[in-house]
PDB file of C-alpha atoms in Angstrom:
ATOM      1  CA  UNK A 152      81.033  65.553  90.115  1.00 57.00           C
ATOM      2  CA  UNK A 153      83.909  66.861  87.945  1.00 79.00           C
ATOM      3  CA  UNK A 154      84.510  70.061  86.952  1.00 91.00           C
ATOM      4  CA  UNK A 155      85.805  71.368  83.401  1.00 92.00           C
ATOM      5  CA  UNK A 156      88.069  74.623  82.746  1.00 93.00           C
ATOM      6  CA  UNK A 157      86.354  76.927  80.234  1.00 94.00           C
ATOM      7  CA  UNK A 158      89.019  79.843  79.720  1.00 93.00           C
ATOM      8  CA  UNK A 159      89.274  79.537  84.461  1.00 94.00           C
ATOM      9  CA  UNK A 160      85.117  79.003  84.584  1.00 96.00           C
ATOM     10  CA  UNK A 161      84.777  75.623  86.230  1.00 96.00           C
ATOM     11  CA  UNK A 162      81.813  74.136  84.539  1.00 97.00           C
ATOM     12  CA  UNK A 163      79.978  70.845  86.171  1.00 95.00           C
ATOM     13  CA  UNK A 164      79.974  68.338  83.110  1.00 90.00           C
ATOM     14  CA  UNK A 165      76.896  66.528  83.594  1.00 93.00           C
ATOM     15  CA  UNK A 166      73.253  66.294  81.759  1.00 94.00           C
ATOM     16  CA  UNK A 167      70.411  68.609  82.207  1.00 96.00           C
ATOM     17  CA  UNK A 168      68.541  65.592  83.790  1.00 97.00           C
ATOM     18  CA  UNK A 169      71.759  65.241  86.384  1.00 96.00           C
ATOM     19  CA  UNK A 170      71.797  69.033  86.936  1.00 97.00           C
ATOM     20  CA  UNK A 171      68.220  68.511  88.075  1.00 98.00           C
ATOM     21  CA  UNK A 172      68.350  65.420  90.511  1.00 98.00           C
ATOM     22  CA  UNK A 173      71.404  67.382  92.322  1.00 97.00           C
ATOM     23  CA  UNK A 174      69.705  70.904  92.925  1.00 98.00           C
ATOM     24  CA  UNK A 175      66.707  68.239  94.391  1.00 98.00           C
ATOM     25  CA  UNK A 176      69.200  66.981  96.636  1.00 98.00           C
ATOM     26  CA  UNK A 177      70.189  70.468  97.919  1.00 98.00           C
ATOM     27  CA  UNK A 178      66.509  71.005  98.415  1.00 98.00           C
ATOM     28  CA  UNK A 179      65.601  68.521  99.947  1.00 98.00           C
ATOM     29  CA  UNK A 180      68.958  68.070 102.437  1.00 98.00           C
ATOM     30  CA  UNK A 181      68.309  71.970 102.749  1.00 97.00           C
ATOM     31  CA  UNK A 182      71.825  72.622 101.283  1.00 98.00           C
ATOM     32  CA  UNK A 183      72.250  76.147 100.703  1.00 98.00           C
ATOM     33  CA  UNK A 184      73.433  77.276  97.273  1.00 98.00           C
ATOM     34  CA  UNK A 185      73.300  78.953  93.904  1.00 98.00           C
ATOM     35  CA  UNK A 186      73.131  77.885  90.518  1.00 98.00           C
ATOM     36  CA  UNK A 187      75.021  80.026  87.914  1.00 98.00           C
ATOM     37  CA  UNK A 188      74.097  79.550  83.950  1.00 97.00           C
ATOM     38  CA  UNK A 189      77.531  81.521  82.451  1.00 96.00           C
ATOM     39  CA  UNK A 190      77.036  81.864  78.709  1.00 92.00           C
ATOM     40  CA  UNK A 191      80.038  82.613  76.658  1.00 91.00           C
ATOM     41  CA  UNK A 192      79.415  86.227  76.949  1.00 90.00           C
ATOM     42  CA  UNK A 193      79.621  85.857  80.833  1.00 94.00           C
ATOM     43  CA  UNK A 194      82.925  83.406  80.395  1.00 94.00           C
ATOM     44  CA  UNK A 195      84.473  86.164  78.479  1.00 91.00           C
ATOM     45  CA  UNK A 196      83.818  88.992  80.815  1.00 92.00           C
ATOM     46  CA  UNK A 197      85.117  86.508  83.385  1.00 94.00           C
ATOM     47  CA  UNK A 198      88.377  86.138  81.623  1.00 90.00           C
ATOM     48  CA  UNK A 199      89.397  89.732  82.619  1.00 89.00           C
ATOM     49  CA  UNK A 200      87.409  90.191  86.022  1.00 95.00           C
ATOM     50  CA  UNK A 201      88.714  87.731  88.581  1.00 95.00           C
ATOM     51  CA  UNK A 202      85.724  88.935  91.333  1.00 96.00           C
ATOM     52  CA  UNK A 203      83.161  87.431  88.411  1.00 97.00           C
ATOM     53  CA  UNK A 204      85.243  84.262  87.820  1.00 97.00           C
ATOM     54  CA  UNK A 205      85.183  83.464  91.621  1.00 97.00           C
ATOM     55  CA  UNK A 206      81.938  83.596  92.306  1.00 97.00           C
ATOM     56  CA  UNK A 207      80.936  81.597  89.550  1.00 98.00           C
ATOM     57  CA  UNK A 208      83.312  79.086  90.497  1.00 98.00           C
ATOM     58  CA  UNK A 209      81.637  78.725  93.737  1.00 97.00           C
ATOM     59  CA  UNK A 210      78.192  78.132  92.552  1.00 98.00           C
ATOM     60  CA  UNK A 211      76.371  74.936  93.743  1.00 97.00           C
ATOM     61  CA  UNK A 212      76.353  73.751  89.951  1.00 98.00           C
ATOM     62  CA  UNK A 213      77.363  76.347  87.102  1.00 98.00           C
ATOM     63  CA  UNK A 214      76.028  74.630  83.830  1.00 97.00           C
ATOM     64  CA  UNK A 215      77.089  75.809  80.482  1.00 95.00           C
ATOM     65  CA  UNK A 216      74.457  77.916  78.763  1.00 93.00           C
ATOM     66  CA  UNK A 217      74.850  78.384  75.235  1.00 83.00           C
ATOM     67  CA  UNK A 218      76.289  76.675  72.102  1.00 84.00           C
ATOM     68  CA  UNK A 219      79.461  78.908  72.256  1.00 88.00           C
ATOM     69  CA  UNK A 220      80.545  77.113  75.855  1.00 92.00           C
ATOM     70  CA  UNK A 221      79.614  74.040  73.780  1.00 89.00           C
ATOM     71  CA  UNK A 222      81.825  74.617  71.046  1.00 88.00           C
ATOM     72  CA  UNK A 223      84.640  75.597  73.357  1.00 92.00           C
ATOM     73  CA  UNK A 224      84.673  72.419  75.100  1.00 91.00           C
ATOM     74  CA  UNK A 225      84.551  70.653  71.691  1.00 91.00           C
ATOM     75  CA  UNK A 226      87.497  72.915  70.816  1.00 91.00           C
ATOM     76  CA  UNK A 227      89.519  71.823  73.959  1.00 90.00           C
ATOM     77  CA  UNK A 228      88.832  68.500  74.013  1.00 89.00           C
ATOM     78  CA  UNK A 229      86.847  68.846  77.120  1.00 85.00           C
ATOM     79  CA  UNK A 230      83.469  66.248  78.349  1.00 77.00           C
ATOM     80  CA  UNK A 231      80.970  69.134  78.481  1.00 86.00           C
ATOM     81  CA  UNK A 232      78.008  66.298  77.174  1.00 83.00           C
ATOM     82  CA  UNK A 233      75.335  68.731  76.333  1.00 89.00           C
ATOM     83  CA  UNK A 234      74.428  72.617  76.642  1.00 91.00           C
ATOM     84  CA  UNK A 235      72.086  72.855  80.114  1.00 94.00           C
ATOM     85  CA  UNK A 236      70.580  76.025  79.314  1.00 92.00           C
ATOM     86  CA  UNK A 237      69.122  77.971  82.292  1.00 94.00           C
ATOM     87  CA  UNK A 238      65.755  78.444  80.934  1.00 93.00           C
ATOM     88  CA  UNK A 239      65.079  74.565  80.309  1.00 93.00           C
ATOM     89  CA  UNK A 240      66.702  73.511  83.164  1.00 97.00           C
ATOM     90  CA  UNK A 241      64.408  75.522  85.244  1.00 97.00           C
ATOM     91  CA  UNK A 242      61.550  73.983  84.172  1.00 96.00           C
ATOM     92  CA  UNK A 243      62.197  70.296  84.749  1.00 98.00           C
ATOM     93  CA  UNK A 244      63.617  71.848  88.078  1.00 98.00           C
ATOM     94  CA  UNK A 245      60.141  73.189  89.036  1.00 98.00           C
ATOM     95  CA  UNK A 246      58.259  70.112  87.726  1.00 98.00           C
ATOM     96  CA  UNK A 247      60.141  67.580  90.057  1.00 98.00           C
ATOM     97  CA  UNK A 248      59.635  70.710  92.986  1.00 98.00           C
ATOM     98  CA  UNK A 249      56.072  70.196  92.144  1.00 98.00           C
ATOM     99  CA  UNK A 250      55.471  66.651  92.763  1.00 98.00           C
ATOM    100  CA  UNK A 251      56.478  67.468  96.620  1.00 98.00           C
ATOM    101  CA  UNK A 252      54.755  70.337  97.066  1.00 98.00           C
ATOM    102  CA  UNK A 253      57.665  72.546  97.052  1.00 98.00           C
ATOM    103  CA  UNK A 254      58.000  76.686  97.059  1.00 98.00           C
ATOM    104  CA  UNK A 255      59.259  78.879  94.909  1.00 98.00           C
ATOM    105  CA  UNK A 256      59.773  82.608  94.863  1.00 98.00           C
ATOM    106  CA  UNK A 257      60.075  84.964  91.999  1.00 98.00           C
ATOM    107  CA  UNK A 258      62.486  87.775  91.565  1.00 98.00           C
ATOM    108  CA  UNK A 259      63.037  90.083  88.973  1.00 98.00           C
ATOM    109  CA  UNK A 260      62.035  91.811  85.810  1.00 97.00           C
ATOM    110  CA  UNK A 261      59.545  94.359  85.275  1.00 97.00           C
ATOM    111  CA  UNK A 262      56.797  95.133  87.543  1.00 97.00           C
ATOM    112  CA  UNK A 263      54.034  92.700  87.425  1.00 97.00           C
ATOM    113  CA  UNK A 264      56.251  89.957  85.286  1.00 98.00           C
ATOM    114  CA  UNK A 265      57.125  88.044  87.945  1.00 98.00           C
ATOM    115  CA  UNK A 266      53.285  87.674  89.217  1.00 98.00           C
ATOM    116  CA  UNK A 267      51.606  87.664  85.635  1.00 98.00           C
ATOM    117  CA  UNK A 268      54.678  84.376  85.308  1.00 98.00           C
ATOM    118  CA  UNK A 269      53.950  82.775  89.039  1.00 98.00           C
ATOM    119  CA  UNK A 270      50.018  82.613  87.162  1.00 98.00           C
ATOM    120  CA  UNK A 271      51.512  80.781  84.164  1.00 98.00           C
ATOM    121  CA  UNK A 272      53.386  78.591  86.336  1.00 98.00           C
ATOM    122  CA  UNK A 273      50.643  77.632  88.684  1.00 97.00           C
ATOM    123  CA  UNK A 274      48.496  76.500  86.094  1.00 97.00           C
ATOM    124  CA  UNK A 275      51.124  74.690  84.513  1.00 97.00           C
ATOM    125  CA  UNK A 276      52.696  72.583  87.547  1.00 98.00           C
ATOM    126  CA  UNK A 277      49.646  72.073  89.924  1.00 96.00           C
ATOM    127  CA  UNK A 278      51.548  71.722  93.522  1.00 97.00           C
ATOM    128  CA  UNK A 279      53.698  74.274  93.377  1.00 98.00           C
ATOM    129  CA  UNK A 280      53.772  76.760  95.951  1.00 98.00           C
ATOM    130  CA  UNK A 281      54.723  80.254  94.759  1.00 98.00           C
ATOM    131  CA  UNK A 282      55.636  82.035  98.081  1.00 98.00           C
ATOM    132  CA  UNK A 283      56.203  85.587  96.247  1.00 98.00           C
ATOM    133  CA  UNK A 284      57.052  87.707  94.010  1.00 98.00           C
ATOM    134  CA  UNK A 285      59.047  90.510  93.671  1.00 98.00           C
ATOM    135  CA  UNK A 286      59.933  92.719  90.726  1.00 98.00           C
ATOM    136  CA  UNK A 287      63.904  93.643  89.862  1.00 97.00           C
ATOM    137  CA  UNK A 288      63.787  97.494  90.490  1.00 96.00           C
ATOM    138  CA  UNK A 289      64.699  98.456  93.864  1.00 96.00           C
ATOM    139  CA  UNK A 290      66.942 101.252  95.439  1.00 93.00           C
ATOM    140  CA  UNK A 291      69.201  98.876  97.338  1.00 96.00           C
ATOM    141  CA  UNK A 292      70.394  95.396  98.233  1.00 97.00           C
ATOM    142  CA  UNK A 293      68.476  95.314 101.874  1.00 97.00           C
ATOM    143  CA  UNK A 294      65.335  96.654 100.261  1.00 97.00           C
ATOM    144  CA  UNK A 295      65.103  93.415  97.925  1.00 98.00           C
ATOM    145  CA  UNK A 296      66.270  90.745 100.916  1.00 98.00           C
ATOM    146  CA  UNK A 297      63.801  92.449 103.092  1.00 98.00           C
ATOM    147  CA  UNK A 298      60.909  91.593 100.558  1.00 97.00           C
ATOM    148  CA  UNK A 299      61.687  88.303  99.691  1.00 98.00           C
ATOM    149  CA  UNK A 300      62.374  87.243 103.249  1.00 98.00           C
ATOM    150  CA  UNK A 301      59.019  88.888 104.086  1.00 98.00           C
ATOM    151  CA  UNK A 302      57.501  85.696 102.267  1.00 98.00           C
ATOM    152  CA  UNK A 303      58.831  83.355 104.456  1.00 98.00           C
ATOM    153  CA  UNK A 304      61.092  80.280 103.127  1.00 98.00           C
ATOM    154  CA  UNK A 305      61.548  79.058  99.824  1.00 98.00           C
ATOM    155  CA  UNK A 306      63.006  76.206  98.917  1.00 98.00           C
ATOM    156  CA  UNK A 307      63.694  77.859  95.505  1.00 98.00           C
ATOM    157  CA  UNK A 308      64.474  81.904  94.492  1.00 98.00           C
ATOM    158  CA  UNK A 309      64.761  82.115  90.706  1.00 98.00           C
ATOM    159  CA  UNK A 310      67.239  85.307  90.565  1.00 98.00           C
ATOM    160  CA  UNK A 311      66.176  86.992  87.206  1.00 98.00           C
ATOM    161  CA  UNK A 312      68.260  90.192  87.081  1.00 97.00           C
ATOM    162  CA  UNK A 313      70.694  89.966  84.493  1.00 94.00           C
ATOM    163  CA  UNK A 314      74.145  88.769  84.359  1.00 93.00           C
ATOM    164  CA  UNK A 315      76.608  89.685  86.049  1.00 95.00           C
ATOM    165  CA  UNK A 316      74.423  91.527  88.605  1.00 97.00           C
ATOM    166  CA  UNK A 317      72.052  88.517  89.564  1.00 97.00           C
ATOM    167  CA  UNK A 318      75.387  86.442  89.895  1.00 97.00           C
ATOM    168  CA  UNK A 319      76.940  89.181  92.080  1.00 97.00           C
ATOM    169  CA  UNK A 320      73.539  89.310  94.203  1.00 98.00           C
ATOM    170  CA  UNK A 321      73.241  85.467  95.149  1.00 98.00           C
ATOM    171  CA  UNK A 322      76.705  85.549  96.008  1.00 98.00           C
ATOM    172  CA  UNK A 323      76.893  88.628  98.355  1.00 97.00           C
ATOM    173  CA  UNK A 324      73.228  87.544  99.735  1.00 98.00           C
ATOM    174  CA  UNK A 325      72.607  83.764  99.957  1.00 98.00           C
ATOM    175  CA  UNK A 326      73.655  83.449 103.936  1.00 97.00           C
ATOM    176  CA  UNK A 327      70.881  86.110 104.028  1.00 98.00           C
ATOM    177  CA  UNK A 328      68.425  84.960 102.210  1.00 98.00           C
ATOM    178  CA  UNK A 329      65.508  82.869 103.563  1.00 98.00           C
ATOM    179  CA  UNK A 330      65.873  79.982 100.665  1.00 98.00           C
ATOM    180  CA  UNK A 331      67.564  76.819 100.021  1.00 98.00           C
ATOM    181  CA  UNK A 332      68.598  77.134  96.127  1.00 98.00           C
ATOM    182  CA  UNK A 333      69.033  80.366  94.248  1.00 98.00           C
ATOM    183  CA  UNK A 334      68.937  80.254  90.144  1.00 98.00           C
ATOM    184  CA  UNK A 335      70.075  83.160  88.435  1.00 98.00           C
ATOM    185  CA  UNK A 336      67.654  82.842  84.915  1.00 96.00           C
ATOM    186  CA  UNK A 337      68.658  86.593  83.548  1.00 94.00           C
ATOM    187  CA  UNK A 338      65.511  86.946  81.320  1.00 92.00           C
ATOM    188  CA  UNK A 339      63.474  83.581  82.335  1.00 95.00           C
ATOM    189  CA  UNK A 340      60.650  85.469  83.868  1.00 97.00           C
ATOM    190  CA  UNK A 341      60.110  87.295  80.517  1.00 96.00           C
ATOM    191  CA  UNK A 342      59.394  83.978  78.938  1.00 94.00           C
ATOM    192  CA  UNK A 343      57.368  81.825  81.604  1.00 96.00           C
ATOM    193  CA  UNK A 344      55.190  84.991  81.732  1.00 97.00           C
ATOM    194  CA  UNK A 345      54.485  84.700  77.899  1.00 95.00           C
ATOM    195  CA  UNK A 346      55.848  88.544  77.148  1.00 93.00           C
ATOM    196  CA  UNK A 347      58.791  87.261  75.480  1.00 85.00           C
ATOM    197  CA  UNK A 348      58.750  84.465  73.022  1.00 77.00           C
ATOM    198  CA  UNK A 349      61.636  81.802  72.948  1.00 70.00           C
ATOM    199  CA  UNK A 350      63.078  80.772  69.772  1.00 68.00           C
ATOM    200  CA  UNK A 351      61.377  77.901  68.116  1.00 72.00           C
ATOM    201  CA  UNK A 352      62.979  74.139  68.320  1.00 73.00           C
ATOM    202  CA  UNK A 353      64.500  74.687  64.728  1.00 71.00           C
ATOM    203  CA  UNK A 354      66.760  77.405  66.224  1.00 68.00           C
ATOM    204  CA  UNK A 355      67.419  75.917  69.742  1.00 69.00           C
ATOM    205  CA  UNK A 356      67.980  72.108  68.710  1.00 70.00           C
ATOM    206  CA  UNK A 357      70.615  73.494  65.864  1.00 62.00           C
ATOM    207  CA  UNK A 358      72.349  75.682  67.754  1.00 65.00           C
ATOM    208  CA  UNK A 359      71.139  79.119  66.495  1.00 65.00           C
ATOM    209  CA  UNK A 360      68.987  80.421  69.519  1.00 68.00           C
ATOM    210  CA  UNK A 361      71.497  83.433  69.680  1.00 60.00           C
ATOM    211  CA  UNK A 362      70.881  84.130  65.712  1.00 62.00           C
ATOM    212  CA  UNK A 363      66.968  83.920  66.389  1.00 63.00           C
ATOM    213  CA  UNK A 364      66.884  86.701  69.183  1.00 65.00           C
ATOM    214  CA  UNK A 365      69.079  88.874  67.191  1.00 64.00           C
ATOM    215  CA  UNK A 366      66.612  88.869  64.609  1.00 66.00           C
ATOM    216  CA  UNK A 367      64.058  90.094  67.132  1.00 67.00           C
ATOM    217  CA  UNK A 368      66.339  92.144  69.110  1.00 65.00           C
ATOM    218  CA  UNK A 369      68.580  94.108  66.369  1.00 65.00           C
ATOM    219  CA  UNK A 370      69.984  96.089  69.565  1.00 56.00           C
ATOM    220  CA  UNK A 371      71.925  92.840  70.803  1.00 58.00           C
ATOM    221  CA  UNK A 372      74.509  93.019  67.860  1.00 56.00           C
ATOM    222  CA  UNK A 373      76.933  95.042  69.799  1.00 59.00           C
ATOM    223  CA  UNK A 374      76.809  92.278  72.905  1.00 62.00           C
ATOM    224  CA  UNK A 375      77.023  89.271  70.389  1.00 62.00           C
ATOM    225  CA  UNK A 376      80.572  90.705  69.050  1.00 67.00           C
ATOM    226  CA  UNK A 377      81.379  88.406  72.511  1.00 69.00           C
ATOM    227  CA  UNK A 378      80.980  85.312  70.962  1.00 70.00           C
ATOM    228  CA  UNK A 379      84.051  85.181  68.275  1.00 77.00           C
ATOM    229  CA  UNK A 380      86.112  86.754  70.422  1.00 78.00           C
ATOM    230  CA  UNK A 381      85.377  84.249  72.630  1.00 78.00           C
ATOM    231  CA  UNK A 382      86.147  81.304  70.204  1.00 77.00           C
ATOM    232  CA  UNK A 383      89.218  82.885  69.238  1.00 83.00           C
ATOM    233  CA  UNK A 384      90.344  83.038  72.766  1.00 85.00           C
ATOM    234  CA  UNK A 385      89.415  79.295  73.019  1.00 85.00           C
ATOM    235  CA  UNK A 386      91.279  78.368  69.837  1.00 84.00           C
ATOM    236  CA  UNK A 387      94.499  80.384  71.144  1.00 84.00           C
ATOM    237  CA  UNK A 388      94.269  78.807  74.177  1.00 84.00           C
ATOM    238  CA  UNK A 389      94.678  75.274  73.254  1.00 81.00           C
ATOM    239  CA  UNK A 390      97.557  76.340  70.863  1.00 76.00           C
ATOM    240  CA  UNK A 391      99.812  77.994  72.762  1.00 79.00           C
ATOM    241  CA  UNK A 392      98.638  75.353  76.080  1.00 71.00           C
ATOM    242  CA  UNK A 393      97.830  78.331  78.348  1.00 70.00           C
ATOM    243  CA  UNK A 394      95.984  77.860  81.556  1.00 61.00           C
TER     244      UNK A 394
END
C-alpha cells in the first residue's frame, strides 16, 4: 500500500475496513508489528523530534486519527480517503479477532480499567480471548514486559499509555514482547470500560470530536493550541513547496 507525507509522517492511505483486513493478515501470518494512530497533535510534535517521526514511520500501518490530518491532506492535495480513528478501528479489529477465536491483552490506564474494559469486551464479542490485563503504572520498562509476557501469547496488545510514550514503548519493546500486533489506543481503555464517554455521532460524523471533549475536559485547551498551528504549518508548506 502507498504511503502519504503529512508534514515527514508517512500515513497508509487506505479505509478503516482495509486497515482492518491487513492487521488480520499480520495476525494471522504471525507478522510482528505495531499500529500507530498519530493525530495532528502527534504530527506536530513529530515535526521537531526526528526520534518520534521515525518510529512512527515504521509502524505496521500508521492511520490518520483526527479531522486535522484530514484536513491537511485535503490541504495538500493528498488521497488520505477517510479519518481511521484508533478507537473505531479497534473495534472492528477485535470483532473480526473474534470470529477465530483470537487473544487479546490489555495494557494501560488506571488500575482496574483495563479488567473492568476486558468485562465489557467479553460480553460484547463472544470468542474473544482476553489473555490479560495490565494497568499503565509501573516503575520500569522490564516490569511491564515481564507482566504481559507472564500471560502467554497474544495475538493482539492494545498499548493504551498515551502518546508519545505508548509509541516509544512498542517500538523499543515489540522484539520482546510475546504478541503478534501492538495498537497504541492512548485513552481507548477509558472508553470500552464505560468510565469515559465518547462524543456522540453528531460530533464525530461532522468533524467536531475534538470540540466535544473540550467541553468536558476544559483542561485540554492548552494541548488543542496544536491544531492551528498545525494547519498553518500545512498551509505554509504547500506554498513555499517544502518537503
Amino acid at each position: 500500500m502507498d504511503r502519504i507525507s503529512i508534514l515527514g509522517v508517512q500515513f497508509d492511505a487506505i479505509s478503516k475496513a482495509e486497515a482492518v483486513q491487513r492487521a488480520m493478515a499480520a495476525i494471522r501470518h504471525g507478522e510482528k508489528g505495531y499500529v500507530v494512530t498519530p493525530n495532528s497533535e502527534i504530527v506536530y510534535m513529530a515535526r521537531k523530534d526526528a526520534q518520534l517521526k521515525k518510529l512512527l514511520n515504521a509502524a505496521e500501518l500508521v492511520l490518520p486519527d483526527g479531522i486535522g490530518v484530514v484536513h491537511a491532506a485535503k490541504i495538500l492535495k493528498k488521497p488520505i480517503r477517510e479519518k481511521v480513528a484508533g478507537i473505531e478501528f479497534a473495534p472492528d479489529l477485535i470483532a473480526e479477532m473474534a470470529k477465530e477465536g483470537r487473544s487479546l491483552f490489555l495494557f494501560g490506564a488506571k488500575p482496574g480499567v483495563a479488567e473492568q474494559a476486558a468485562e465489557n469486551l467479553k460480553k460484547q464479542y463472544p470468542g474473544l480471548v482476553i489473555t490479560g490485563c495490565r494497568d499503565g503504572y509501573f516503575k520500569n520498562d522490564e516490569e511491564a514486559v515481564r507482566d504481559i509476557n507472564a500471560a502467554g501469547h497474544s495475538d493482539v496488545i492494545l498499548v493504551c499509555l498515551g502518546a508519545p510514550k505508548q509509541e516509544i514503548f512498542m517500538h523499543a519493546h515489540l522484539p520482546e514482547l510475546n504478541g503478534t500486533l501492538l495498537c497504541g489506543l492512548g485513552g481507548s481503555l477509558d472508553v470500552y470500560a464505560g468510565i469515559v464517554e465518547r462524543a456522540p455521532d453528531f460530533y464525530v460524523n461532522h468533524g467536531l470530536e475534538w470540540f466535544y471533549r473540550l467541553k468536558k475536559e476544559p483542561w485540554r485547551a492548552k494541548r488543542m493550541t496544536a491544531l492551528p498551528k498545525f494547519l498553518l504549518t500545512v498551509m505554509k508548506t504547500r506554498i513555499t513547496g517544502e518537503k
